[in-house]
Short mmCIF file of C-alpha atoms in Angstrom, two decimals:
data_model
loop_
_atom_site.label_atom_id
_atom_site.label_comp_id
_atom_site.label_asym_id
_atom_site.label_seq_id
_atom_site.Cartn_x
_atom_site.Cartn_y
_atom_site.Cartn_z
CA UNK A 103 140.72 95.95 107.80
CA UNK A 104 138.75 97.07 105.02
CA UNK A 105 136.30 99.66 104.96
CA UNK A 106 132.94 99.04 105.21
CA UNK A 107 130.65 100.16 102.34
CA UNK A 108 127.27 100.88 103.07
CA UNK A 109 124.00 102.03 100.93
CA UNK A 110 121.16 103.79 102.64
CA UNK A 111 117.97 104.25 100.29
CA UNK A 112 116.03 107.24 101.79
CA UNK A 113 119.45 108.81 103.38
CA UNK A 114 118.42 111.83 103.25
CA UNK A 115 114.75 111.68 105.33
CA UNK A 116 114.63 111.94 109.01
CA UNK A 117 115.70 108.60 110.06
CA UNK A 118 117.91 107.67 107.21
CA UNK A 119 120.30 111.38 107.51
CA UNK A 120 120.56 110.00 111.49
CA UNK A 121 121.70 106.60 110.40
CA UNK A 122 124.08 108.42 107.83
CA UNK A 123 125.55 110.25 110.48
CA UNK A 124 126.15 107.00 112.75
CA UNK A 125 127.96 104.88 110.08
CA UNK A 126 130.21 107.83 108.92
CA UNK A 127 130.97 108.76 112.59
CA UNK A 128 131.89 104.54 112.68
CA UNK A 129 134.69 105.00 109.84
CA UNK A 130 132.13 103.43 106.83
CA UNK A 131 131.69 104.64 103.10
CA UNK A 132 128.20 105.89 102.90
CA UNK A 133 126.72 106.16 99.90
CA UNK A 134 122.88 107.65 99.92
CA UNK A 135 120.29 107.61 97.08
CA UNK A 136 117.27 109.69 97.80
CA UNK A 137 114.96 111.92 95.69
CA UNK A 138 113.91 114.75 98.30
CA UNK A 139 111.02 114.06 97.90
CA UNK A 140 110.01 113.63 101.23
CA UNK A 141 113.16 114.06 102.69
CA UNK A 142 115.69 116.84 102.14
CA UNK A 143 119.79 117.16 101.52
CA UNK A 144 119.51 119.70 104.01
CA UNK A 145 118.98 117.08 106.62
CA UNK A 146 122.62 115.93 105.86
CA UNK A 147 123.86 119.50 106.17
CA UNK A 148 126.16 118.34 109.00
CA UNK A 149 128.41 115.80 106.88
CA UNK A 150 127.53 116.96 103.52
CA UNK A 151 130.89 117.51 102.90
CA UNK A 152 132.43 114.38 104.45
CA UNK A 153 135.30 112.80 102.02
CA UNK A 154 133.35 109.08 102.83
CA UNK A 155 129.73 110.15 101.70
CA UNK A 156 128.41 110.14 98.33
CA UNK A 157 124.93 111.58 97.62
CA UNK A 158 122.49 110.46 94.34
CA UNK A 159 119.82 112.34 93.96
CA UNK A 160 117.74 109.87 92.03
CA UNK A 161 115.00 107.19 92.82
CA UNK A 162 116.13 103.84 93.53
CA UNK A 163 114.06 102.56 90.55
CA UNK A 164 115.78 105.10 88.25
CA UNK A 165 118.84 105.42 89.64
CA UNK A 166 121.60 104.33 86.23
CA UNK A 167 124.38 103.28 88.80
CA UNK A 168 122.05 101.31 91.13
CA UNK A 169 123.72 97.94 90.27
CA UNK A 170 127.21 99.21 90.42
CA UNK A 171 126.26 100.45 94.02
CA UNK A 172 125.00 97.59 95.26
CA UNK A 173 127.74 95.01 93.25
CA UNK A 174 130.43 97.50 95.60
CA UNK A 175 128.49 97.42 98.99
CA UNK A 176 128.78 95.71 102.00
CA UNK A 177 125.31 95.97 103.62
CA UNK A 178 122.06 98.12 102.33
CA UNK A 179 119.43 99.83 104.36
CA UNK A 180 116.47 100.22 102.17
CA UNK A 181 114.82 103.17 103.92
CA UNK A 182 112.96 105.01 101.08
CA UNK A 183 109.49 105.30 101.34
CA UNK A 184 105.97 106.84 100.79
CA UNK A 185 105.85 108.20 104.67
CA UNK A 186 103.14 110.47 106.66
CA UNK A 187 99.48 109.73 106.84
CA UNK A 188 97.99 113.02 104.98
CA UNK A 189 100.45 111.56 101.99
CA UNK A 190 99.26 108.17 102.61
CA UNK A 191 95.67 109.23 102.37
CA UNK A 192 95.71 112.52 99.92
CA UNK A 193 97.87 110.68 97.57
CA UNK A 194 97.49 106.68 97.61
CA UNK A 195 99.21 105.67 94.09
CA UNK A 196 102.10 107.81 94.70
CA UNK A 197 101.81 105.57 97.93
CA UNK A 198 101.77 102.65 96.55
CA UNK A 199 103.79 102.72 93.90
CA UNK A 200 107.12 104.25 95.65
CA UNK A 201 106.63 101.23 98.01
CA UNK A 202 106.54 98.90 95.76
CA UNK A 203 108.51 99.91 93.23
CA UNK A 204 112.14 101.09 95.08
CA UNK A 205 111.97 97.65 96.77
CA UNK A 206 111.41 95.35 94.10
CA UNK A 207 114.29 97.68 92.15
CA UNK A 208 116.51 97.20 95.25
CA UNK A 209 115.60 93.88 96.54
CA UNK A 210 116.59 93.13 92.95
CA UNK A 211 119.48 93.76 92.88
CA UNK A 212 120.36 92.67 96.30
CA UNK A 213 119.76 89.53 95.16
CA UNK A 214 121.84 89.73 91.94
CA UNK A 215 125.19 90.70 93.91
CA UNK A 216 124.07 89.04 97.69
CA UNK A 217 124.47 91.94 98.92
CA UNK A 218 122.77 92.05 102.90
CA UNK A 219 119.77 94.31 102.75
CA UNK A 220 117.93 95.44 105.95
CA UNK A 221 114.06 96.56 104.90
CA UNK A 222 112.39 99.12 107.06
CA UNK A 223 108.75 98.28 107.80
CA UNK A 224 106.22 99.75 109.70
CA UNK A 225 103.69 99.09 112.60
CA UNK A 226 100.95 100.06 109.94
CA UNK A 227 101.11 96.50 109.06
CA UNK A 228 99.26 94.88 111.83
CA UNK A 229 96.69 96.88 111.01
CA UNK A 230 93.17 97.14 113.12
CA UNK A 231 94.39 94.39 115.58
CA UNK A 232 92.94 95.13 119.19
CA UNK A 233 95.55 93.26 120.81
CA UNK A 234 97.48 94.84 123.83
CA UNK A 235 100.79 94.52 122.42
CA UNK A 236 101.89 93.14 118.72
CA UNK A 237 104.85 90.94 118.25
CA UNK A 238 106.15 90.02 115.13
CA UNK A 239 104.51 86.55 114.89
CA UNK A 240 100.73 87.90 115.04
CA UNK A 241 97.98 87.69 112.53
CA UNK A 242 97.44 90.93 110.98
CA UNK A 243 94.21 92.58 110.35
CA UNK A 244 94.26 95.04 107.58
CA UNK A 245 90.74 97.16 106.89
CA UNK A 246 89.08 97.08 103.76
CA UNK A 247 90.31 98.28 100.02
CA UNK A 248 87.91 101.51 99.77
CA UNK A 249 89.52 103.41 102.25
CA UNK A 250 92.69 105.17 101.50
CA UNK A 251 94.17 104.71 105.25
CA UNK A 252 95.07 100.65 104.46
CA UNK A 253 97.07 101.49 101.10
CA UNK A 254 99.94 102.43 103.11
CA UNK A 255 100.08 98.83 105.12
CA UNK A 256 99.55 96.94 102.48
CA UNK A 257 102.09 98.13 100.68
CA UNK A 258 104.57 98.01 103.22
CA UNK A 259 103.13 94.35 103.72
CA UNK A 260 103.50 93.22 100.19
CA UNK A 261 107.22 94.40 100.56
CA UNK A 262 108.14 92.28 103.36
CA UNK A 263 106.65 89.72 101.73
CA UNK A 264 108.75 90.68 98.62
CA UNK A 265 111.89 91.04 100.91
CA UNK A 266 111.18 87.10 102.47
CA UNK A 267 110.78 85.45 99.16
CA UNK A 268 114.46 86.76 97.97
CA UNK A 269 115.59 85.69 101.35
CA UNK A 270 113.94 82.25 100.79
CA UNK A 271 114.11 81.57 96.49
CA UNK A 272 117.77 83.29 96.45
CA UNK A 273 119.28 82.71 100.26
CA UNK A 274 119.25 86.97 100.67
CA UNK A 275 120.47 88.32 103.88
CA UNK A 276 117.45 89.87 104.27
CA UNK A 277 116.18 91.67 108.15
CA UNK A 278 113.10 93.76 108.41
CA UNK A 279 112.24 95.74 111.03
CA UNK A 280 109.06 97.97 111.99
CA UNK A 281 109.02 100.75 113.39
CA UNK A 282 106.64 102.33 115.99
CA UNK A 283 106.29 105.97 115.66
CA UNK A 284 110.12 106.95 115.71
CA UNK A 285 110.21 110.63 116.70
CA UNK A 286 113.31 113.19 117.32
CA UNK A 287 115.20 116.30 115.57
CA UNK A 288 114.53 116.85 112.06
CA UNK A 289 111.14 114.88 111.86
CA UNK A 290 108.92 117.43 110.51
CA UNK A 291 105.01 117.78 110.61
CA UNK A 292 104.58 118.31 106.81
CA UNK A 293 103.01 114.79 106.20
CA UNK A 294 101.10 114.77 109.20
CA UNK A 295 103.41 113.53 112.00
CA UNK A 296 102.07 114.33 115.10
CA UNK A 297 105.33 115.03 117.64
CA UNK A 298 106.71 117.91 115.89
CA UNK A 299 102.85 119.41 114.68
CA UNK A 300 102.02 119.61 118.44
CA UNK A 301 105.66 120.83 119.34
CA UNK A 302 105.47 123.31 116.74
CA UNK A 303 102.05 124.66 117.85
CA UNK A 304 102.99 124.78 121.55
CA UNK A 305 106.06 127.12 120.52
CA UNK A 306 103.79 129.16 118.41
CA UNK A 307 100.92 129.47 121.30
CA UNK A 308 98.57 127.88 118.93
CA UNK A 309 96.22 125.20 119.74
CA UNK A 310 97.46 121.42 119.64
CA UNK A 311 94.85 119.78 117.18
CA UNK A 312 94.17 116.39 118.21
CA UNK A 313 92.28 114.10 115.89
CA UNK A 314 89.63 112.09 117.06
CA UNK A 315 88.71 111.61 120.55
CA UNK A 316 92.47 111.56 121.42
CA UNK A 317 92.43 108.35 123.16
CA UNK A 318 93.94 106.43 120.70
CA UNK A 319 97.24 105.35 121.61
CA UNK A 320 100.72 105.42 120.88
CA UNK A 321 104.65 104.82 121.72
CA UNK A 322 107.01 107.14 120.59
CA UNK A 323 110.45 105.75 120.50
CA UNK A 324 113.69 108.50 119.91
CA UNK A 325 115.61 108.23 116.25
CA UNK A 326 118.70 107.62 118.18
CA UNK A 327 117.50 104.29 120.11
CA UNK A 328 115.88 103.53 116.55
CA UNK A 329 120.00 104.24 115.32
CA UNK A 330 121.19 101.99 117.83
CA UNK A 331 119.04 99.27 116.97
CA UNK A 332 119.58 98.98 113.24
CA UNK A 333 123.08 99.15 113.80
CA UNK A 334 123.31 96.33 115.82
CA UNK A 335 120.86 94.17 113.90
CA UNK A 336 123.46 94.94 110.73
CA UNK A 337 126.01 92.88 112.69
CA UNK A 338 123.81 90.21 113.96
CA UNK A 339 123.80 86.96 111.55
CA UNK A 340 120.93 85.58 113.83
CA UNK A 341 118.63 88.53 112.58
CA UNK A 342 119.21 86.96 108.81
CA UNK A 343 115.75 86.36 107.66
CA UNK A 344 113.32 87.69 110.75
CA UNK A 345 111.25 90.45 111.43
CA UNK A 346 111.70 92.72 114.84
CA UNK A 347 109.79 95.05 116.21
CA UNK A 348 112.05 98.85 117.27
CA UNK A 349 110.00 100.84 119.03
CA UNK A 350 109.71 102.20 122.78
CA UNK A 351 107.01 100.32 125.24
CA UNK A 352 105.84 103.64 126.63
CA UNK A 353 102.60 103.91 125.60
CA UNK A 354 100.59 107.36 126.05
CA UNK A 355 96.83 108.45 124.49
CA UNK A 356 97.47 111.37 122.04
CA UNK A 357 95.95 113.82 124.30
CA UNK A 358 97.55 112.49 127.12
CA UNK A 359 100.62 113.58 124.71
CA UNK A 360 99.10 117.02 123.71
CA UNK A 361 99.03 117.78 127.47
CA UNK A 362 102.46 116.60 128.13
CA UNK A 363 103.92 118.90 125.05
CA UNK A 364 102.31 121.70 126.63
CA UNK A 365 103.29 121.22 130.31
CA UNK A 366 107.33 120.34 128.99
CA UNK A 367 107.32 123.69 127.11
CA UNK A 368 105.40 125.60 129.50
CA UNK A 369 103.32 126.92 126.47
CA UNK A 370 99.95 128.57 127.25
CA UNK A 371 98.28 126.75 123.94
CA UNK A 372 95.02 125.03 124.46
CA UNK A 373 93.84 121.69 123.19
CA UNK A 374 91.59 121.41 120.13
CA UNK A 375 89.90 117.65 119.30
CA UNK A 376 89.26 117.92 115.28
CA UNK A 377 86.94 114.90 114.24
CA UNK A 378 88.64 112.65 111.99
CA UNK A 379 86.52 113.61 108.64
CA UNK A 380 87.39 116.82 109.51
CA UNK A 381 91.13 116.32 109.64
CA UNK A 382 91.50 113.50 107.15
CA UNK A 383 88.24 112.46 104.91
CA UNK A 384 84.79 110.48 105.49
CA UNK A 385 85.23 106.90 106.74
CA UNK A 386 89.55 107.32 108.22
CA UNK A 387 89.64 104.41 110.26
CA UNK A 388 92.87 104.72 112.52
CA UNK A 389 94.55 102.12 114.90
CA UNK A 390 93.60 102.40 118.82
CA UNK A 391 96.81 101.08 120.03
CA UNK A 392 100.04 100.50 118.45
CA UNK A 393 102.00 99.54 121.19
CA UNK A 394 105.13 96.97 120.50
CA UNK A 395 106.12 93.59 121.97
CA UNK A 396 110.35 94.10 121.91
CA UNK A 397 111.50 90.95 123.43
CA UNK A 398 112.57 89.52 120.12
CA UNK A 399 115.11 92.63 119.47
CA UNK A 400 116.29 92.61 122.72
CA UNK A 401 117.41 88.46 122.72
CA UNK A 402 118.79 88.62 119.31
CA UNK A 403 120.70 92.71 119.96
CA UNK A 404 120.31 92.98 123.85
CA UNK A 405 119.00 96.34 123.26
CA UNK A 406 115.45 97.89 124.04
CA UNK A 407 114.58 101.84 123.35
CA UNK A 408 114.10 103.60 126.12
CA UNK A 409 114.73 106.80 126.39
CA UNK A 410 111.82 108.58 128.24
CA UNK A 411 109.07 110.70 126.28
CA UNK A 412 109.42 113.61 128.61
CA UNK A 413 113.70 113.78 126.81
CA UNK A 414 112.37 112.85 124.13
CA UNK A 415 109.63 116.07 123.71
CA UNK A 416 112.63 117.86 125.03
CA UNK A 417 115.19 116.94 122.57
CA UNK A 418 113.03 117.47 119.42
CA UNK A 419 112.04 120.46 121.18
CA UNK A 420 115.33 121.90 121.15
CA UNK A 421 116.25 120.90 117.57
CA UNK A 422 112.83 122.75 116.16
CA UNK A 423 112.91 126.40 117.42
CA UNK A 424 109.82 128.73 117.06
CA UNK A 425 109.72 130.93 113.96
#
């Protein structure tokens, strides 16, 4: 049998160095292009000097052996991205433009060789929806051009559409999924993530800032169940040309979450609310629910994430000591 080759834009970030990890472990050639600048080789430390991986530190739209890569590969997961809401909002052309730009470079060249090409999406994309769930068939509601906040969806937005019309002009294997607040070791709080900022602060004995009122909500689904399900939907020909949902069901306000951090790490911190201005700038609008409808991903993979939050705050936990 031959070996599988495999490219995964972004390889180096949180989820991507996980998925790295999983295809090496499953006997594949990886080969990673990433430009650190969100992410970090350092997340790769533990098969940086596996015989099967090959790292380019470039961005996809630069990279000079991007076509050879993907004319030699089997399958692509186009992870790279503008991630992290204080990025999103604090910098909204760098946003926009990494989004745009690595996929139409990659989607590109998907095209050219036919090479399979799973996109990674986000939950951003449905936008200011009040709806109790989203599944991957609803309208989406995006807020309006002035404020920074929507940059990020759109973006993501205009790439699926980007990813569909190769799938439908050119016959691309093309899958996106979106993800729902995956969370685990080596996520950090740098860009605003908010699992690993109130982990971090709990170990510390700081306060847990929560922005807002706190009782927005949110679903926090582990990097490995996240793993599991792009690895199965990479050998599913039914998921040629949809778009699933991968995210846990267990939904949780963000103070309920503060106070759950606390109590699983037995940390004396106390709770701070930070209004929203405050935290972010005048006029952040942020989504009041954001939890996922998985039924699609689990009839095409017959998988669903589901590892408790309580492991989960655990887990990441034990990967982040204190200082």
């Amino acid at each position: 049998m031959n070996q599988r080759r495999i490219l995964v834009t972004g390889g180096a970030g949180f989820i991507g160095s996980h998925l790295v990890e999983r295809l090496l472990s499953s006997g594949c050639h990886v080969t990673v292009i990433d430009d650190c600048s969100t992410g970090s080789i350092d997340n790769l430390k533990n098969v940086r000097s596996h015989p099967e991986l090959r790292v380019v530190q470039a961005r996809v739209s630069q990279c000079p052996d991007l076509d050879a890569i993907v004319r030699d590969c089997d399958f692509i997961y186009h992870l790279a991205a503008a991630v992290g809401v204080e990025l999103v909002v604090h910098s909204p052309i760098r946003t926009i433009q990494t989004n745009l730009r690595e996929t139409e470079a990659v989607m590109e060249a998907a095209a050219k060789h036919n090479a399979p090409i799973l996109f990674a999406s986000t939950s951003e994309v449905y936008g200011k929806s009040q709806q109790p769930g989203f599944a991957e068939t609803d309208d989406l509601l995006i807020g309006p051009p002035h404020l920074g906040r929507w940059s990020y969806a759109c973006s993501k937005l205009m790439d699926e559409f980007i990813a569909l019309a190769h799938a439908k002009e050119s016959g691309l294997g093309v899958t996106i999924v979106r993800f729902f607040n995956t969370v685990g070791p080596r996520q950090t709080g740098r860009y605003g993530m908010v699992l690993p900022r109130f982990i971090a602060a709990a170990q510390a004995g700081l306060p847990l800032k929560v922005y807002g009122d706190g009782l927005q909500t949110r679903c926090f689904c582990y990097v490995q169940d996240t793993i599991e399900a792009l690895t199965r939907l990479e050998s599913c020909p039914g998921a040629r040309g949809e778009v699933f949902n991968i995210g846990s069901t267990e939904e949780v306000t963000i103070l309920q979450l503060a106070e759950r951090v606390i109590e699983t790490l037995n940390s004396d911190s106390s709770i701070e609310l930070v209004p929203y201005n405050e935290a972010y700038s005048i006029g952040f609008e942020d989504m009041l629910r954001r939890k996922p409808i998985v039924d699609k991903l689990h009839g095409a993979i017959q998988f669903r994430p589901s590892t408790p939050l309580r492991e989960i705050i655990q887990l990441t936990a034990a990967a982040l000591p204190p200082d």
